C-alpha positions as CSV (number, residue, x, y, z in Angstrom):
1,E,-26.8,-18.2,8.5
2,D,-27.6,-22.2,10.2
3,W,-26.1,-23.7,6.9
4,Q,-22.7,-22.0,7.6
5,F,-22.0,-24.0,11.1
6,D,-22.3,-27.5,9.3
7,F,-18.9,-27.6,8.3
8,P,-16.5,-31.1,9.8
9,V,-14.1,-30.7,12.3
10,M,-10.5,-32.0,11.7
11,Y,-8.2,-32.5,14.8
12,G,-4.3,-32.1,14.4
13,S,-1.3,-29.8,14.6
14,G,0.2,-27.8,11.6
15,R,3.6,-27.8,13.2
16,M,4.0,-31.0,14.3
17,G,2.5,-32.2,10.7
18,F,-0.7,-34.5,11.2
19,M,-4.3,-34.0,11.1
20,E,-7.3,-36.3,11.6
21,D,-11.1,-36.6,11.2
22,T,-11.6,-37.4,15.0
23,L,-10.2,-36.3,18.0
24,D,-9.5,-39.9,19.2
25,K,-7.1,-40.2,16.6
26,G,-5.8,-37.1,16.7
27,N,-5.1,-37.6,20.4
28,A,-3.4,-41.1,19.5
29,S,-1.5,-39.4,17.0
30,L,-0.2,-36.5,19.3
31,A,1.1,-39.4,21.5
32,A,2.8,-41.0,19.1
33,K,3.6,-38.5,17.2
34,T,2.8,-40.1,14.2
35,G,0.9,-39.5,11.2
36,D,0.6,-36.5,8.1
37,L,-1.6,-34.2,6.3
38,R,-3.7,-36.7,4.0
39,P,-6.7,-36.7,6.0
40,L,-6.8,-32.9,5.4
41,F,-6.1,-33.1,2.1
42,D,-8.7,-35.9,1.4
43,A,-11.2,-33.9,3.5
44,I,-10.5,-30.8,1.3
45,V,-11.3,-33.4,-1.9
46,K,-14.5,-34.6,0.0
47,H,-16.3,-31.6,0.7
48,I,-15.4,-28.5,-1.3
49,P,-16.7,-28.4,-4.9
50,G,-14.0,-28.3,-7.4
51,P,-14.2,-25.7,-10.4
52,P,-16.7,-26.2,-12.8
53,I,-14.5,-27.1,-16.1
54,K,-15.8,-28.0,-19.7
55,A,-12.8,-30.5,-20.6
56,N,-13.7,-31.1,-24.0
57,A,-14.7,-27.6,-25.1
58,P,-12.8,-24.9,-27.4
59,L,-9.9,-23.4,-25.2
60,Q,-10.9,-20.6,-22.6
61,L,-8.6,-19.4,-20.2
62,Q,-8.6,-15.8,-18.4
63,V,-5.9,-13.7,-17.2
64,A,-6.4,-13.0,-14.0
65,N,-3.1,-11.4,-13.0
66,I,0.4,-10.0,-15.0
67,D,3.7,-10.7,-14.4
68,H,7.0,-9.9,-16.1
69,N,10.3,-11.4,-16.7
70,D,13.2,-9.3,-18.7
71,F,14.1,-12.5,-20.2
72,V,10.9,-13.4,-21.3
73,G,8.4,-10.5,-21.5
74,R,5.1,-10.4,-20.3
75,M,3.6,-13.6,-18.5
76,G,-0.3,-14.0,-18.0
77,I,-1.3,-15.9,-15.0
78,G,-4.7,-17.8,-14.8
79,R,-6.9,-20.6,-15.1
80,I,-8.0,-22.6,-17.8
81,F,-12.2,-22.4,-17.9
82,A,-12.3,-24.8,-21.0
83,G,-10.4,-27.1,-23.3
84,S,-6.5,-27.4,-23.2
85,I,-3.1,-25.5,-23.9
86,K,-0.1,-26.5,-25.5
87,Q,3.4,-25.2,-25.8
88,N,3.7,-23.3,-29.4
89,Q,0.1,-23.5,-30.1
90,S,-1.4,-20.8,-32.1
91,V,-3.9,-18.8,-30.0
92,V,-5.9,-15.2,-29.8
93,V,-6.2,-12.7,-26.9
94,V,-9.9,-11.4,-26.9
95,S,-10.3,-8.3,-24.6
96,G,-14.0,-8.8,-23.6
97,P,-17.1,-9.9,-25.7
98,N,-16.8,-7.4,-28.2
99,G,-12.7,-7.1,-28.4
100,V,-10.7,-7.7,-31.4
101,P,-8.9,-11.2,-31.4
102,H,-4.9,-10.8,-31.1
103,K,-3.0,-13.3,-32.6
104,G,-0.3,-15.2,-30.9
105,R,1.8,-18.1,-29.9
106,V,2.4,-19.9,-26.7
107,L,6.3,-19.6,-26.1
108,Q,6.2,-21.3,-22.8
109,L,3.9,-22.8,-20.3
110,H,4.4,-23.3,-16.7
111,R,2.3,-24.7,-13.7
112,F,2.4,-24.1,-10.1
113,A,3.9,-26.8,-8.2
114,G,4.1,-25.8,-4.3
115,L,5.5,-22.4,-3.8
116,G,7.7,-22.5,-7.5
117,R,6.8,-23.3,-11.2
118,E,7.4,-26.7,-13.1
119,E,7.4,-26.0,-17.5
120,V,4.9,-28.6,-18.8
121,K,4.0,-29.6,-22.2
122,E,0.3,-29.3,-22.0
123,A,-2.2,-28.5,-19.5
124,K,-6.1,-29.2,-18.9
125,A,-9.1,-27.3,-17.8
126,G,-8.7,-26.6,-14.2
127,D,-5.0,-26.0,-14.0
128,I,-3.6,-22.5,-13.3
129,V,-0.8,-21.6,-15.8
130,V,1.5,-19.2,-16.6
131,V,1.6,-18.3,-20.4
132,T,4.6,-16.4,-22.1
133,G,5.0,-14.8,-25.6
134,L,1.6,-12.9,-25.7
135,E,2.8,-9.4,-25.0
136,Q,0.0,-8.3,-25.7
137,V,-2.0,-9.7,-23.0
138,H,-3.8,-8.0,-19.8
139,I,-5.6,-8.7,-17.1
140,S,-9.4,-9.9,-17.6
141,D,-8.2,-10.7,-21.0
142,T,-9.4,-14.7,-22.6
143,I,-6.8,-16.7,-24.5
144,C,-8.9,-18.5,-26.9
145,E,-8.2,-21.3,-29.9
146,A,-7.4,-19.4,-33.0
147,E,-10.9,-20.9,-34.7
148,F,-13.1,-20.5,-31.8
149,P,-12.5,-16.5,-30.2
150,N,-15.0,-16.7,-27.3
151,A,-14.3,-14.4,-24.4
152,L,-15.4,-14.7,-20.8
153,P,-16.9,-12.2,-18.8
154,P,-14.5,-9.5,-18.0
155,I,-13.1,-9.3,-14.5
156,P,-13.9,-5.4,-12.8
157,I,-10.4,-3.7,-12.1
158,D,-10.9,-0.9,-9.8
159,E,-10.0,2.5,-11.0
160,P,-6.9,4.4,-9.2
161,T,-8.6,6.4,-6.3
162,I,-5.4,8.4,-4.7
163,K,-2.3,9.9,-6.7
164,M,0.8,11.1,-5.6
165,T,4.5,12.4,-6.8
166,F,7.3,10.4,-7.0
167,G,10.3,12.6,-7.6
168,V,14.2,12.6,-7.5
169,N,15.6,13.1,-4.3
170,T,16.9,17.0,-4.2
171,S,17.9,16.8,-0.5
172,P,21.6,17.8,1.0
173,I,22.4,14.7,2.0
174,A,21.0,12.8,-1.0
175,G,23.7,9.6,-2.0
176,I,24.6,8.9,1.8
177,D,21.9,6.3,2.7
178,G,21.6,4.6,-0.7
179,K,21.8,5.3,-4.3
180,P,20.0,8.7,-5.4
181,L,17.7,7.4,-8.6
182,Q,18.3,9.9,-11.9
183,S,15.0,10.5,-13.2
184,R,15.6,8.2,-16.2
185,D,16.4,4.9,-13.8
186,L,13.2,6.8,-11.9
187,R,11.5,6.1,-15.1
188,S,12.8,3.3,-16.0
189,R,11.7,1.5,-12.8
190,L,7.9,3.0,-12.7
191,E,7.5,1.3,-16.2
192,R,8.6,-1.8,-15.3
193,E,6.8,-2.2,-12.0
194,S,3.8,-0.9,-14.7
195,H,3.9,-4.4,-16.5
196,R,3.2,-6.1,-13.2
197,N,0.9,-3.9,-11.3
198,V,-2.1,-3.1,-13.3
199,A,-3.6,-0.7,-10.6
200,M,-0.8,1.7,-10.6
201,R,-0.4,4.2,-13.3
202,F,2.1,6.8,-13.9
203,A,2.5,9.9,-15.9
204,D,4.9,13.1,-16.5
205,T,4.6,16.3,-14.9
206,D,5.9,19.4,-15.8
207,Q,8.8,18.6,-14.1
208,P,11.5,16.3,-15.9
209,D,12.4,15.0,-12.3
210,V,8.4,14.3,-11.1
211,F,6.3,11.5,-11.8
212,E,2.9,11.6,-10.8
213,V,1.8,7.8,-9.9
214,S,-1.4,6.7,-9.3
215,G,-2.9,3.7,-7.3
216,R,-5.7,1.9,-5.6
217,G,-5.0,4.0,-2.0
218,V,-1.8,4.7,0.0
219,L,-1.1,1.0,1.0
220,H,-1.0,0.3,-2.5
221,L,1.7,2.8,-3.5
222,S,3.6,2.5,-0.1
223,V,4.6,-1.1,-1.1
224,L,6.0,0.3,-4.0
225,I,8.0,2.9,-2.1
226,E,9.2,0.1,0.4
227,D,9.8,-1.9,-2.3
228,M,12.1,0.7,-4.2
229,R,13.6,1.2,-0.7
230,R,14.9,-2.0,-0.3
231,E,16.4,-2.2,-3.8
232,G,18.7,0.6,-1.7
233,S,17.0,3.3,-3.8
234,E,16.4,6.9,-2.1
235,L,13.6,9.1,-4.0
236,Q,10.5,11.8,-2.3
237,V,7.6,11.6,-2.4
238,G,4.6,13.8,-2.2
239,P,1.5,13.7,-0.4
240,P,-1.7,11.7,-1.4
241,R,-4.5,13.3,-3.3
242,V,-7.7,12.4,-4.3
243,I,-8.5,11.8,-7.9
244,Y,-11.8,13.8,-8.0
245,K,-14.3,13.1,-10.9
246,H,-17.4,15.3,-12.5
247,D,-20.8,13.9,-13.5
248,A,-22.6,15.3,-16.5
249,K,-23.8,18.4,-14.7
250,G,-20.0,19.4,-13.6
251,N,-20.3,18.4,-9.9
252,R,-17.4,17.3,-8.5
253,L,-17.4,13.1,-7.5
254,E,-15.1,11.7,-5.2
255,P,-14.0,7.9,-4.0
256,I,-16.5,6.8,-1.4
257,E,-15.4,3.5,0.4
258,L,-17.0,1.0,2.9
259,A,-15.2,1.1,6.4
260,V,-16.1,-1.9,8.4
261,V,-14.8,-1.6,11.7
262,D,-15.0,-3.7,15.0
263,V,-14.9,-2.5,18.3
264,P,-15.6,-3.0,21.9
265,D,-18.8,-1.2,23.3
266,A,-16.2,1.1,25.6
267,S,-14.5,2.7,22.4
268,A,-17.7,2.6,20.3
269,S,-18.6,6.1,21.0
270,K,-14.7,7.5,19.6
271,V,-14.9,5.6,16.7
272,M,-18.3,7.2,15.9
273,N,-16.9,10.8,16.6
274,L,-13.8,10.0,14.2
275,M,-15.6,8.8,11.4
276,L,-18.4,11.2,11.7
277,S,-15.8,13.9,11.9
278,R,-14.0,12.8,8.5
279,R,-17.4,12.5,6.8
280,G,-18.2,9.2,7.1
281,Q,-21.9,8.1,7.4
282,C,-22.6,5.3,9.5
283,T,-24.9,2.5,7.4
284,V,-25.1,-0.6,9.7
285,M,-24.7,-0.7,13.9
286,E,-24.9,-4.1,15.4
287,V,-24.0,-5.9,18.4
288,K,-21.9,-9.0,18.6
289,G,-21.7,-9.9,22.3
290,T,-18.8,-7.3,23.7
291,F,-18.0,-5.5,21.0
292,Q,-20.0,-3.6,17.6
293,H,-20.0,-4.2,14.7
294,L,-19.9,-0.6,12.5
295,E,-20.1,-0.1,8.8
296,F,-19.6,3.3,7.4
297,S,-19.3,4.9,3.9
298,I,-16.7,7.3,3.7
299,P,-14.6,9.6,1.3
300,S,-11.2,8.1,0.5
301,R,-9.6,11.4,1.7
302,G,-11.4,10.2,4.9
303,L,-9.2,7.3,5.3
304,L,-5.7,9.3,5.4
305,G,-4.4,9.1,8.6
306,L,-7.4,7.0,9.8
307,R,-5.9,3.5,10.9
308,N,-3.7,5.2,13.4
309,A,-6.1,7.8,14.9
310,M,-8.1,5.0,15.3
311,L,-6.0,2.4,17.1
312,S,-4.4,5.4,19.4
313,A,-8.4,6.2,20.3
314,T,-9.0,2.8,21.4
315,Q,-5.7,1.6,22.8
316,G,-5.2,-0.6,19.6
317,E,-8.5,-2.8,20.3
318,A,-10.4,-1.7,16.8
319,T,-10.1,-3.3,13.5
320,L,-10.5,-1.6,10.5
321,N,-10.9,-3.1,6.8
322,T,-12.2,-0.8,4.1
323,M,-13.3,-1.7,0.2
324,F,-14.1,0.7,-2.5
325,L,-17.9,1.2,-3.3
326,E,-18.4,4.2,-5.6
327,Y,-17.6,7.8,-7.0
328,G,-20.5,10.2,-5.0
329,P,-21.3,13.3,-4.5
330,Y,-18.1,15.6,-3.0
331,R,-19.1,15.4,1.0
332,G,-17.3,18.7,2.0
333,D,-13.8,19.8,3.1
334,I,-12.3,17.3,6.0
335,E,-9.8,19.4,8.7
336,R,-6.4,17.1,8.1
337,R,-3.3,18.1,10.5
338,I,-3.7,21.3,12.6
339,N,-0.1,21.3,13.9
340,G,2.4,23.3,12.6
341,A,5.9,22.0,11.5
342,I,9.0,22.3,13.7
343,I,11.6,23.2,11.0
344,S,15.3,22.8,11.0
345,Q,17.6,26.5,10.3
346,G,20.4,24.6,9.5
347,S,22.5,21.6,8.5
348,G,24.8,19.3,10.6
349,E,23.8,16.8,13.6
350,V,21.4,17.3,16.3
351,I,23.0,18.7,19.1
352,A,21.7,17.5,22.6
353,F,21.9,21.2,23.9
354,G,19.5,22.6,21.6
355,L,17.1,19.6,21.3
356,F,16.8,20.1,25.3
357,N,16.0,23.7,25.1
358,L,13.2,23.3,22.6
359,Q,11.8,20.4,24.0
360,D,8.8,22.1,25.7
361,R,7.3,23.6,21.8
362,G,6.3,20.5,20.7
363,R,7.3,16.8,19.9
364,F,10.1,15.9,18.0
365,F,10.8,13.3,15.2
366,V,14.9,13.2,15.7
367,D,17.6,11.9,18.2
368,V,20.7,13.5,19.2
369,G,23.6,12.6,16.6
370,E,21.2,12.3,13.6
371,P,22.3,14.0,10.6
372,L,19.7,17.2,9.7
373,Y,19.5,20.0,6.9
374,E,17.9,23.2,6.6
375,G,14.3,22.8,5.7
376,Q,14.2,19.3,7.2
377,V,10.8,18.8,9.6
378,V,12.4,17.7,12.9
379,G,9.0,17.6,14.9
380,E,5.6,18.9,15.1
381,N,4.9,22.4,17.3
382,A,2.6,22.7,19.6
383,K,1.0,25.6,17.8
384,D,-0.9,25.7,14.3
385,T,1.9,27.8,12.9
386,D,5.3,26.6,11.5
387,M,8.2,27.2,13.8
388,V,12.2,27.6,12.6
389,V,14.5,26.0,14.9
390,N,18.6,26.1,15.7
391,L,19.1,22.1,16.5
392,N,22.5,22.8,16.1
393,K,23.2,24.9,18.9
394,E,26.0,24.1,21.2
395,K,26.6,25.0,24.7
396,K,29.5,27.6,25.3
397,L,32.3,27.8,27.0
398,T,32.5,30.6,29.8
399,N,35.0,31.8,32.3
400,I,33.0,29.8,35.3
401,R,32.4,26.4,33.5
402,S,33.9,24.3,30.3
403,S,31.2,23.4,27.8
404,G,31.0,19.7,28.7
405,A,29.5,20.9,32.0
406,D,26.1,19.4,32.7
407,E,26.2,17.1,30.4
408,A,23.2,14.8,32.2
409,I,20.2,16.5,30.8
410,R,17.3,14.3,29.6
411,I,16.0,14.1,26.1
412,T,12.3,12.8,25.5
413,P,12.6,9.8,22.8
414,P,11.6,11.0,19.7
415,H,8.5,9.9,17.6
416,K,9.7,7.4,14.4
417,M,7.2,7.4,12.1
418,S,6.5,4.4,9.7
419,L,5.9,5.3,6.0
420,E,2.7,5.1,6.1
421,E,2.4,7.6,8.8
422,A,4.5,9.9,7.0
423,L,2.6,9.8,3.9
424,E,-0.6,10.7,6.1
425,Y,1.1,12.9,7.9
426,I,2.5,15.5,5.4
427,K,0.9,18.8,4.5
428,E,0.9,19.9,0.4
429,D,4.2,21.9,1.1
430,E,5.9,19.2,2.3
431,L,8.0,15.7,1.4
432,V,8.9,12.7,2.4
433,E,12.7,11.9,1.6
434,I,12.8,8.1,1.3
435,T,16.2,6.3,1.8
436,P,17.1,2.8,2.8
437,K,18.0,3.9,6.4
438,A,16.0,6.6,7.2
439,I,12.4,8.2,6.7
440,R,12.4,12.0,6.7
441,I,9.7,15.1,6.3
442,R,10.8,18.1,4.3
443,K,9.5,21.2,3.3
444,T,9.2,21.3,-0.9
445,L,11.7,24.9,-0.4
446,L,14.0,24.1,1.7
447,T,15.3,28.0,2.8
448,E,13.1,30.2,4.8
449,N,13.4,33.3,2.5
450,E,11.8,31.0,-0.7
451,R,9.3,29.9,1.7
452,K,8.7,33.6,2.3
453,R,8.7,34.5,-0.8
454,V,6.0,32.4,-2.1
455,G,4.1,32.5,0.6
456,R,3.8,36.8,0.1
457,A,3.3,35.8,-3.3
458,A,0.0,33.5,-3.1
459,G,-1.4,36.0,-0.6
460,A,-1.0,38.9,-2.9
């Protein structure tokens, strides 16, 4: 819109710590190495309207986020839309216009100051505060005066669309890289996360050491996994699965998301083919200079592995942003990974001789000297079937040459996956093992005999 071009321009340097409202003043401050950021702050106050507040009305504080502390418990974070709030004040928490008020008392009150928080006795309309002492508070709840329980319109919260299993690490080399979690430790960690992460939910399964965790997407859950990994924990997770729903007639519904892609003209056709192969439907196509702006409605299933595939197809020039739209009719099957897995036959370390002789069978995920175990997925087969290999094979001594002869062999560098890549790569019969030092892919059933027995039973 034309009105969007009517904005003030500031001149300065964030690194040098100065800002001016004219180019001449900016050049002068740059030459003299003087000045500060006050002109920028003054411009923000002048041109950006403040939040609408009702200073003299009864208290209305809407909770927009939740935090948790082991010492003070649950904390509600939100902005005061009306009135004021004090420490030790008796309040009520109302969930929505028709919610039942719950009584409580404000134990502590903090206000944000820079990157930290400072305790205050009182906060007024317009302030963003942290309230402790209200254990029953949730996102979108309204904290009101006990005499005036008037709730604000609730904040919509996206429902989980993806689920995966979190389990205790059962690999043969568990505990070498980090701290293997027991089932009670894993449950406790997920409970703590659910206090502050309202979009994450977890539930028990028929296995005592495995939990089903739901979230808004693979990226949402991978952040939790990465946090646990940095804490020094080990765990194993299953492949992401979409959460389906059913309408009144019993038809299956799946989450549909809006995917916005900006891509150079030369790569637009590749993006189009990629999205259509994943049941995406193009809704907007606009030319913006040398780029094309594309919008698609696509099932959440189609987003699994899409980002990396799109970057590869466009040489990293495409940008992708997604947002949940709605639950819509199921759009049919989507073909995922075609290639089979290369599976380790034994345990030990990767030997250069064994790896060199198998390089033409596919691409490998492991390097020489890395530990491995039976059932670990060490690579991707060039064919569509799984293949069991022996990477522990050593060159044997003969009568005419030693076992160390001809050691100058070339090993192709392994393909190392990020956490998100590994989660999007695995099939239903595979798991991702996460440790502080490594990300490995493994079969759920480690031995070849177990996999064959289950395969025969499934085909019977």
